[in-house]
């Protein structure tokens, strides 16, 4: 394993949801509180800090310079940042992100550099801008120690990317027990693809944006009955910590108390005992039973849709709303996951229902989604 990988803590500090002095201003990071969080993380053995060019409108990187880089020796931590090339207007701008990130962070190199949110139609921009060769060149120049990419796409897309770019040092994927067998997110299958290619994984969304820390009572019941001494979120992190081929598991922490709790639970991590695994299996069974739309992501429905509505993704979000019993949370996901083809674009032509092997009343479900999320 590479030296940078050996120095990587199993718990990673995600710097996307940092504390603010003004909730309406994403750049108003509470620097003193953030310093306390950094100190608690490092004191607990943490090393991996994850940010991005766009997090907090760039303020996440500058805050890391003040709270971390200027206060600790460079070999005490590893830094990851990302380039959202598909949102850049041209290749020059996209490639220029790295120099800006290095300046904001106050470092000569980053340990981990990611092409941010590759997958779907977005991949074409990374290809057109020559970003794959760019990260290779920057690694050779020493400004990047390891390069990879993050993605929210299926296993087939991941397999194609890792086949096309076998020299990727790592990949960042969404994985958690809620999405493990989800037919759209395909957490299990994506992890298996990474294992097949022998590429280490940085896990994001281990607690599904905090939803697995605040479960419906009937889902939480078997977990609390088995281990009343454990927090609900600890089950989510342990699920990820003990998967094979995991480099680090990111937690988007917002308070020093969250840092201390997560660090303590990470240090106490152990594989699930048989009775714990049974409790988690039961919680997952209850979660699955709460979903009512039998979509399998076969994608027959989208082939002839005249408005390119992202039907499987929307069906998955409707099921997620039922499972988490949290419409606001799901609405936030809908705002970007359904952006390419929202439910309200449906013209009720019926082409999707004629193709659906599960006989789903898709038109009605799209009406429900538009009412709930738009």
Tab-separated table of C-alpha atoms in Angstrom:
chain	number	residue	atom	x	y	z
A	1	UNK	CA	0.000	0.000	0.000
A	2	UNK	CA	1.236	3.512	-0.817
A	3	UNK	CA	2.628	5.660	2.021
A	4	UNK	CA	-0.234	8.178	1.706
A	5	UNK	CA	-2.702	5.311	2.003
A	6	UNK	CA	-0.923	3.893	5.039
A	7	UNK	CA	-1.254	7.268	6.800
A	8	UNK	CA	-4.979	7.481	6.095
A	9	UNK	CA	-7.349	7.132	9.029
A	10	UNK	CA	-10.408	4.905	8.627
A	11	UNK	CA	-12.626	7.879	9.547
A	12	UNK	CA	-12.347	10.838	7.170
A	13	UNK	CA	-13.361	14.421	7.952
A	14	UNK	CA	-15.745	15.705	5.271
A	15	UNK	CA	-15.573	19.503	5.085
A	16	UNK	CA	-18.830	20.153	3.223
A	17	UNK	CA	-21.112	20.973	6.180
A	18	UNK	CA	-18.915	23.151	8.384
A	19	UNK	CA	-20.390	25.338	11.151
A	20	UNK	CA	-21.437	28.841	10.082
A	21	UNK	CA	-21.719	32.150	11.889
A	22	UNK	CA	-24.502	33.156	9.469
A	23	UNK	CA	-26.731	30.295	8.222
A	24	UNK	CA	-27.607	32.342	5.140
A	25	UNK	CA	-23.959	32.774	4.112
A	26	UNK	CA	-22.133	29.588	3.146
A	27	UNK	CA	-18.784	31.371	3.283
A	28	UNK	CA	-19.191	32.445	6.941
A	29	UNK	CA	-17.399	29.433	8.442
A	30	UNK	CA	-17.015	29.612	12.212
A	31	UNK	CA	-13.240	29.343	12.191
A	32	UNK	CA	-12.712	29.022	15.951
A	33	UNK	CA	-15.235	26.202	16.198
A	34	UNK	CA	-13.693	24.565	13.148
A	35	UNK	CA	-10.252	24.703	14.798
A	36	UNK	CA	-11.694	22.886	17.821
A	37	UNK	CA	-13.106	20.235	15.485
A	38	UNK	CA	-9.780	19.799	13.690
A	39	UNK	CA	-7.961	19.490	17.014
A	40	UNK	CA	-10.401	16.856	18.287
A	41	UNK	CA	-10.111	14.892	15.040
A	42	UNK	CA	-6.318	14.842	15.011
A	43	UNK	CA	-6.140	14.109	18.748
A	44	UNK	CA	-8.277	11.055	18.074
A	45	UNK	CA	-5.948	9.764	15.372
A	46	UNK	CA	-7.697	11.270	12.350
A	47	UNK	CA	-5.649	12.293	9.326
A	48	UNK	CA	-7.876	12.466	6.207
A	49	UNK	CA	-9.550	15.807	5.376
A	50	UNK	CA	-11.857	15.971	2.362
A	51	UNK	CA	-12.922	19.209	0.680
A	52	UNK	CA	-13.669	20.465	-2.838
A	53	UNK	CA	-13.199	23.527	-5.009
A	54	UNK	CA	-16.907	24.332	-4.664
A	55	UNK	CA	-17.579	23.488	-0.994
A	56	UNK	CA	-18.832	26.537	0.896
A	57	UNK	CA	-18.216	28.481	-2.330
A	58	UNK	CA	-14.493	27.952	-1.922
A	59	UNK	CA	-14.358	28.929	1.750
A	60	UNK	CA	-13.938	25.309	2.876
A	61	UNK	CA	-10.458	25.199	1.340
A	62	UNK	CA	-9.385	28.535	2.830
A	63	UNK	CA	-10.755	27.522	6.238
A	64	UNK	CA	-8.699	24.330	6.094
A	65	UNK	CA	-5.612	26.419	5.493
A	66	UNK	CA	-6.255	28.411	8.671
A	67	UNK	CA	-7.531	25.595	10.892
A	68	UNK	CA	-5.245	22.789	9.727
A	69	UNK	CA	-2.402	23.589	7.359
A	70	UNK	CA	-1.048	26.585	9.272
A	71	UNK	CA	-1.314	24.807	12.638
A	72	UNK	CA	0.010	21.291	11.993
A	73	UNK	CA	3.066	19.825	10.250
A	74	UNK	CA	2.381	18.684	6.694
A	75	UNK	CA	3.026	15.020	7.501
A	76	UNK	CA	0.345	15.046	10.226
A	77	UNK	CA	-2.556	14.990	7.747
A	78	UNK	CA	-3.637	14.088	4.233
A	79	UNK	CA	-5.680	16.451	2.059
A	80	UNK	CA	-8.238	15.598	-0.604
A	81	UNK	CA	-9.902	18.124	-2.866
A	82	UNK	CA	-11.896	17.937	-6.079
A	83	UNK	CA	-12.431	19.545	-9.480
A	84	UNK	CA	-16.013	19.923	-10.748
A	85	UNK	CA	-14.914	20.112	-14.376
A	86	UNK	CA	-18.345	19.430	-15.861
A	87	UNK	CA	-19.578	22.737	-14.387
A	88	UNK	CA	-16.638	24.714	-15.806
A	89	UNK	CA	-17.157	26.719	-19.022
A	90	UNK	CA	-13.956	25.477	-20.678
A	91	UNK	CA	-10.908	23.253	-20.240
A	92	UNK	CA	-8.627	26.095	-19.160
A	93	UNK	CA	-10.943	26.994	-16.292
A	94	UNK	CA	-11.339	23.372	-15.232
A	95	UNK	CA	-7.602	22.728	-15.212
A	96	UNK	CA	-6.993	26.007	-13.409
A	97	UNK	CA	-8.996	24.750	-10.404
A	98	UNK	CA	-5.992	22.830	-9.090
A	99	UNK	CA	-3.706	25.874	-8.818
A	100	UNK	CA	-6.468	27.841	-7.089
A	101	UNK	CA	-7.112	24.973	-4.655
A	102	UNK	CA	-3.403	24.681	-3.820
A	103	UNK	CA	-3.254	28.416	-3.161
A	104	UNK	CA	-6.382	28.400	-1.005
A	105	UNK	CA	-5.095	25.424	0.982
A	106	UNK	CA	-1.581	26.844	1.283
A	107	UNK	CA	0.147	23.657	0.146
A	108	UNK	CA	2.428	22.585	-2.696
A	109	UNK	CA	0.581	19.335	-3.309
A	110	UNK	CA	-2.587	17.464	-2.382
A	111	UNK	CA	-2.495	13.852	-1.321
A	112	UNK	CA	-5.748	12.967	-3.106
A	113	UNK	CA	-7.227	14.805	-6.094
A	114	UNK	CA	-10.634	13.844	-7.445
A	115	UNK	CA	-12.456	14.505	-10.668
A	116	UNK	CA	-15.716	15.486	-9.010
A	117	UNK	CA	-19.036	13.759	-9.796
A	118	UNK	CA	-18.093	11.880	-12.942
A	119	UNK	CA	-20.811	9.734	-14.523
A	120	UNK	CA	-23.770	10.038	-16.847
A	121	UNK	CA	-23.623	12.872	-19.372
A	122	UNK	CA	-21.114	14.677	-17.149
A	123	UNK	CA	-18.307	12.303	-18.118
A	124	UNK	CA	-18.236	13.773	-21.624
A	125	UNK	CA	-17.019	17.109	-20.239
A	126	UNK	CA	-14.121	15.449	-18.381
A	127	UNK	CA	-13.211	13.649	-21.601
A	128	UNK	CA	-13.524	16.736	-23.800
A	129	UNK	CA	-11.453	18.863	-21.432
A	130	UNK	CA	-8.663	16.288	-21.246
A	131	UNK	CA	-8.968	16.016	-17.470
A	132	UNK	CA	-7.750	12.419	-17.290
A	133	UNK	CA	-4.417	13.256	-18.901
A	134	UNK	CA	-4.245	16.471	-16.846
A	135	UNK	CA	-4.352	14.644	-13.500
A	136	UNK	CA	-1.755	12.173	-14.742
A	137	UNK	CA	0.549	15.042	-15.730
A	138	UNK	CA	0.033	16.817	-12.412
A	139	UNK	CA	0.780	13.607	-10.544
A	140	UNK	CA	4.023	13.247	-12.496
A	141	UNK	CA	4.844	16.869	-11.604
A	142	UNK	CA	4.266	16.160	-7.902
A	143	UNK	CA	1.321	18.482	-7.316
A	144	UNK	CA	-0.971	15.468	-6.940
A	145	UNK	CA	0.116	12.374	-5.020
A	146	UNK	CA	-2.908	10.193	-5.882
A	147	UNK	CA	-5.771	10.836	-8.282
A	148	UNK	CA	-9.222	9.349	-8.581
A	149	UNK	CA	-12.818	10.333	-9.123
A	150	UNK	CA	-16.124	10.491	-7.315
A	151	UNK	CA	-19.373	9.389	-8.890
A	152	UNK	CA	-23.085	8.923	-8.264
A	153	UNK	CA	-23.822	6.441	-11.026
A	154	UNK	CA	-24.368	2.726	-11.453
A	155	UNK	CA	-22.016	-0.227	-11.526
A	156	UNK	CA	-21.918	-0.456	-15.304
A	157	UNK	CA	-20.715	3.146	-15.605
A	158	UNK	CA	-18.103	2.574	-12.902
A	159	UNK	CA	-16.814	-0.552	-14.616
A	160	UNK	CA	-16.465	1.332	-17.898
A	161	UNK	CA	-14.573	4.197	-16.223
A	162	UNK	CA	-12.151	1.935	-14.366
A	163	UNK	CA	-11.585	-0.100	-17.527
A	164	UNK	CA	-10.840	3.075	-19.490
A	165	UNK	CA	-8.644	4.504	-16.699
A	166	UNK	CA	-6.989	1.536	-14.966
A	167	UNK	CA	-4.315	3.763	-13.395
A	168	UNK	CA	-6.818	5.548	-11.115
A	169	UNK	CA	-5.402	5.336	-7.596
A	170	UNK	CA	-8.774	5.296	-5.840
A	171	UNK	CA	-12.479	6.012	-6.316
A	172	UNK	CA	-15.059	7.698	-4.099
A	173	UNK	CA	-18.467	5.993	-3.954
A	174	UNK	CA	-21.744	6.301	-2.081
A	175	UNK	CA	-22.216	3.276	0.163
A	176	UNK	CA	-24.423	2.586	3.173
A	177	UNK	CA	-26.803	-0.122	4.312
A	178	UNK	CA	-29.845	1.792	3.075
A	179	UNK	CA	-28.528	1.923	-0.512
A	180	UNK	CA	-26.702	-1.412	-0.441
A	181	UNK	CA	-29.201	-3.288	-2.606
A	182	UNK	CA	-30.972	-0.250	-4.077
A	183	UNK	CA	-31.506	-0.895	-7.808
A	184	UNK	CA	-30.652	2.699	-8.764
A	185	UNK	CA	-27.763	3.568	-6.424
A	186	UNK	CA	-26.312	0.032	-6.632
A	187	UNK	CA	-23.942	0.456	-3.680
A	188	UNK	CA	-23.160	-3.250	-3.415
A	189	UNK	CA	-22.545	-3.698	-7.130
A	190	UNK	CA	-20.362	-0.575	-7.311
A	191	UNK	CA	-18.248	-1.778	-4.411
A	192	UNK	CA	-17.891	-5.155	-6.129
A	193	UNK	CA	-16.712	-3.425	-9.319
A	194	UNK	CA	-14.053	-1.538	-7.366
A	195	UNK	CA	-12.967	-4.809	-5.715
A	196	UNK	CA	-12.728	-6.437	-9.148
A	197	UNK	CA	-10.455	-3.656	-10.388
A	198	UNK	CA	-8.478	-3.671	-7.116
A	199	UNK	CA	-9.076	0.056	-6.624
A	200	UNK	CA	-9.407	1.310	-3.017
A	201	UNK	CA	-12.648	3.087	-2.128
A	202	UNK	CA	-13.333	6.268	-0.202
A	203	UNK	CA	-16.906	5.936	1.034
A	204	UNK	CA	-19.210	8.944	1.032
A	205	UNK	CA	-22.724	9.209	2.478
A	206	UNK	CA	-22.248	6.362	4.994
A	207	UNK	CA	-25.140	7.752	7.056
A	208	UNK	CA	-27.147	8.849	3.969
A	209	UNK	CA	-26.905	12.550	4.738
A	210	UNK	CA	-27.691	11.931	8.417
A	211	UNK	CA	-30.881	9.934	7.796
A	212	UNK	CA	-29.394	6.766	9.297
A	213	UNK	CA	-28.810	8.674	12.525
A	214	UNK	CA	-32.521	9.499	12.778
A	215	UNK	CA	-34.421	6.351	11.821
A	216	UNK	CA	-38.166	5.790	12.025
A	217	UNK	CA	-39.001	4.089	15.338
A	218	UNK	CA	-39.933	0.751	13.771
A	219	UNK	CA	-36.588	0.604	11.953
A	220	UNK	CA	-34.565	1.632	14.994
A	221	UNK	CA	-36.303	-0.863	17.294
A	222	UNK	CA	-34.203	-3.989	16.521
A	223	UNK	CA	-30.961	-1.984	16.701
A	224	UNK	CA	-31.794	-0.408	20.058
A	225	UNK	CA	-33.037	-3.706	21.437
A	226	UNK	CA	-29.760	-5.391	20.509
A	227	UNK	CA	-27.363	-2.639	21.612
A	228	UNK	CA	-29.061	0.155	23.584
A	229	UNK	CA	-25.595	1.496	24.434
A	230	UNK	CA	-24.805	2.377	20.797
A	231	UNK	CA	-25.896	5.405	18.803
A	232	UNK	CA	-27.928	4.680	15.690
A	233	UNK	CA	-25.325	6.336	13.475
A	234	UNK	CA	-22.607	4.007	14.775
A	235	UNK	CA	-24.342	1.098	13.017
A	236	UNK	CA	-24.071	2.959	9.709
A	237	UNK	CA	-20.378	3.691	10.106
A	238	UNK	CA	-19.497	0.188	11.304
A	239	UNK	CA	-21.267	-1.243	8.269
A	240	UNK	CA	-18.849	0.736	6.087
A	241	UNK	CA	-15.685	0.428	8.195
A	242	UNK	CA	-15.761	-3.334	7.919
A	243	UNK	CA	-16.274	-3.610	4.177
A	244	UNK	CA	-13.199	-4.858	2.296
A	245	UNK	CA	-11.103	-2.508	0.174
A	246	UNK	CA	-12.170	0.650	2.064
A	247	UNK	CA	-9.572	3.392	2.321
A	248	UNK	CA	-11.571	5.780	4.499
A	249	UNK	CA	-15.189	6.556	5.405
A	250	UNK	CA	-16.171	10.222	5.187
A	251	UNK	CA	-18.291	11.950	7.784
A	252	UNK	CA	-19.591	15.461	7.101
A	253	UNK	CA	-19.225	16.762	10.649
A	254	UNK	CA	-20.577	20.118	11.851
A	255	UNK	CA	-19.785	20.259	15.583
A	256	UNK	CA	-16.935	19.300	17.895
A	257	UNK	CA	-19.266	16.905	19.719
A	258	UNK	CA	-19.951	15.065	16.466
A	259	UNK	CA	-16.217	14.792	15.866
A	260	UNK	CA	-15.538	13.395	19.326
A	261	UNK	CA	-18.402	10.906	19.083
A	262	UNK	CA	-17.402	9.690	15.638
A	263	UNK	CA	-13.738	9.399	16.586
A	264	UNK	CA	-14.551	7.418	19.736
A	265	UNK	CA	-16.880	5.066	17.873
A	266	UNK	CA	-14.351	4.576	15.078
A	267	UNK	CA	-11.646	3.653	17.581
A	268	UNK	CA	-14.030	1.167	19.198
A	269	UNK	CA	-15.019	-0.351	15.860
A	270	UNK	CA	-15.311	-4.121	15.562
A	271	UNK	CA	-17.041	-6.378	13.018
A	272	UNK	CA	-20.682	-7.095	13.772
A	273	UNK	CA	-21.265	-9.964	16.182
A	274	UNK	CA	-23.830	-12.523	14.890
A	275	UNK	CA	-26.644	-11.045	16.997
A	276	UNK	CA	-25.749	-7.540	15.784
A	277	UNK	CA	-25.807	-8.662	12.164
A	278	UNK	CA	-29.245	-10.185	12.717
A	279	UNK	CA	-30.477	-6.909	14.221
A	280	UNK	CA	-29.143	-4.912	11.268
A	281	UNK	CA	-30.657	-7.379	8.802
A	282	UNK	CA	-34.016	-6.948	10.530
A	283	UNK	CA	-33.744	-3.154	10.390
A	284	UNK	CA	-32.957	-3.375	6.672
A	285	UNK	CA	-35.895	-5.742	6.146
A	286	UNK	CA	-38.239	-3.249	7.804
A	287	UNK	CA	-36.810	-0.425	5.706
A	288	UNK	CA	-37.356	-2.407	2.514
A	289	UNK	CA	-40.910	-3.287	3.505
A	290	UNK	CA	-41.705	0.422	3.787
A	291	UNK	CA	-40.999	0.974	0.079
A	292	UNK	CA	-44.070	0.401	-2.058
A	293	UNK	CA	-42.984	0.985	-5.669
A	294	UNK	CA	-41.476	-2.234	-7.127
A	295	UNK	CA	-39.052	-0.474	-9.499
A	296	UNK	CA	-36.030	-2.627	-10.407
A	297	UNK	CA	-34.197	0.021	-12.492
A	298	UNK	CA	-34.509	-2.034	-15.688
A	299	UNK	CA	-34.828	1.353	-17.457
A	300	UNK	CA	-37.212	0.110	-20.146
A	301	UNK	CA	-39.440	3.050	-19.220
A	302	UNK	CA	-36.939	5.708	-20.266
A	303	UNK	CA	-36.176	4.370	-23.746
A	304	UNK	CA	-39.146	6.011	-25.473
A	305	UNK	CA	-39.934	8.825	-23.039
A	306	UNK	CA	-40.387	11.934	-25.237
A	307	UNK	CA	-39.425	14.262	-22.368
A	308	UNK	CA	-36.452	12.248	-21.000
A	309	UNK	CA	-37.974	12.070	-17.540
A	310	UNK	CA	-35.586	10.264	-15.163
A	311	UNK	CA	-38.276	7.796	-14.109
A	312	UNK	CA	-36.217	5.178	-12.196
A	313	UNK	CA	-34.464	7.853	-10.174
A	314	UNK	CA	-37.804	9.445	-9.289
A	315	UNK	CA	-39.330	6.096	-8.317
A	316	UNK	CA	-36.324	5.506	-6.071
A	317	UNK	CA	-36.780	8.887	-4.391
A	318	UNK	CA	-40.453	8.195	-3.744
A	319	UNK	CA	-39.433	4.947	-2.046
A	320	UNK	CA	-36.748	6.792	-0.083
A	321	UNK	CA	-39.341	9.250	1.189
A	322	UNK	CA	-41.453	6.336	2.424
A	323	UNK	CA	-38.501	4.598	4.076
A	324	UNK	CA	-37.096	7.641	5.852
A	325	UNK	CA	-40.446	9.326	6.514
A	326	UNK	CA	-38.730	12.591	5.722
A	327	UNK	CA	-40.027	14.576	2.760
A	328	UNK	CA	-37.717	17.566	3.229
A	329	UNK	CA	-34.633	15.351	3.068
A	330	UNK	CA	-35.832	13.610	-0.095
A	331	UNK	CA	-36.889	16.888	-1.689
A	332	UNK	CA	-33.331	18.132	-1.309
A	333	UNK	CA	-32.015	15.100	-3.167
A	334	UNK	CA	-34.711	15.434	-5.830
A	335	UNK	CA	-33.607	19.012	-6.568
A	336	UNK	CA	-30.433	17.709	-8.233
A	337	UNK	CA	-31.000	14.016	-8.914
A	338	UNK	CA	-34.121	14.685	-10.968
A	339	UNK	CA	-32.862	17.909	-12.534
A	340	UNK	CA	-32.171	16.322	-15.980
A	341	UNK	CA	-35.831	15.246	-16.298
A	342	UNK	CA	-38.206	16.207	-13.472
A	343	UNK	CA	-41.583	14.563	-12.968
A	344	UNK	CA	-43.491	17.657	-14.059
A	345	UNK	CA	-42.193	17.199	-17.629
A	346	UNK	CA	-44.341	14.071	-18.011
A	347	UNK	CA	-46.953	14.451	-20.774
A	348	UNK	CA	-48.854	11.272	-19.778
A	349	UNK	CA	-48.291	9.610	-23.155
A	350	UNK	CA	-48.196	6.161	-21.528
A	351	UNK	CA	-45.081	4.896	-23.342
A	352	UNK	CA	-43.377	4.149	-20.018
A	353	UNK	CA	-46.275	2.148	-18.558
A	354	UNK	CA	-46.534	0.052	-21.719
A	355	UNK	CA	-42.891	-0.990	-21.259
A	356	UNK	CA	-42.818	-1.525	-17.471
A	357	UNK	CA	-42.404	-5.233	-16.558
A	358	UNK	CA	-43.584	-4.499	-13.010
A	359	UNK	CA	-46.852	-2.876	-14.097
A	360	UNK	CA	-46.127	0.298	-12.109
A	361	UNK	CA	-48.648	3.127	-12.442
A	362	UNK	CA	-45.821	5.431	-13.483
A	363	UNK	CA	-47.912	8.392	-14.608
A	364	UNK	CA	-49.672	8.570	-11.241
A	365	UNK	CA	-46.398	8.165	-9.349
A	366	UNK	CA	-44.848	11.021	-11.347
A	367	UNK	CA	-47.823	13.184	-10.395
A	368	UNK	CA	-47.177	12.316	-6.747
A	369	UNK	CA	-43.484	13.162	-7.120
A	370	UNK	CA	-44.218	16.526	-8.720
A	371	UNK	CA	-46.633	17.318	-5.877
A	372	UNK	CA	-44.214	16.217	-3.146
A	373	UNK	CA	-40.924	17.513	-4.455
A	374	UNK	CA	-41.465	20.389	-6.904
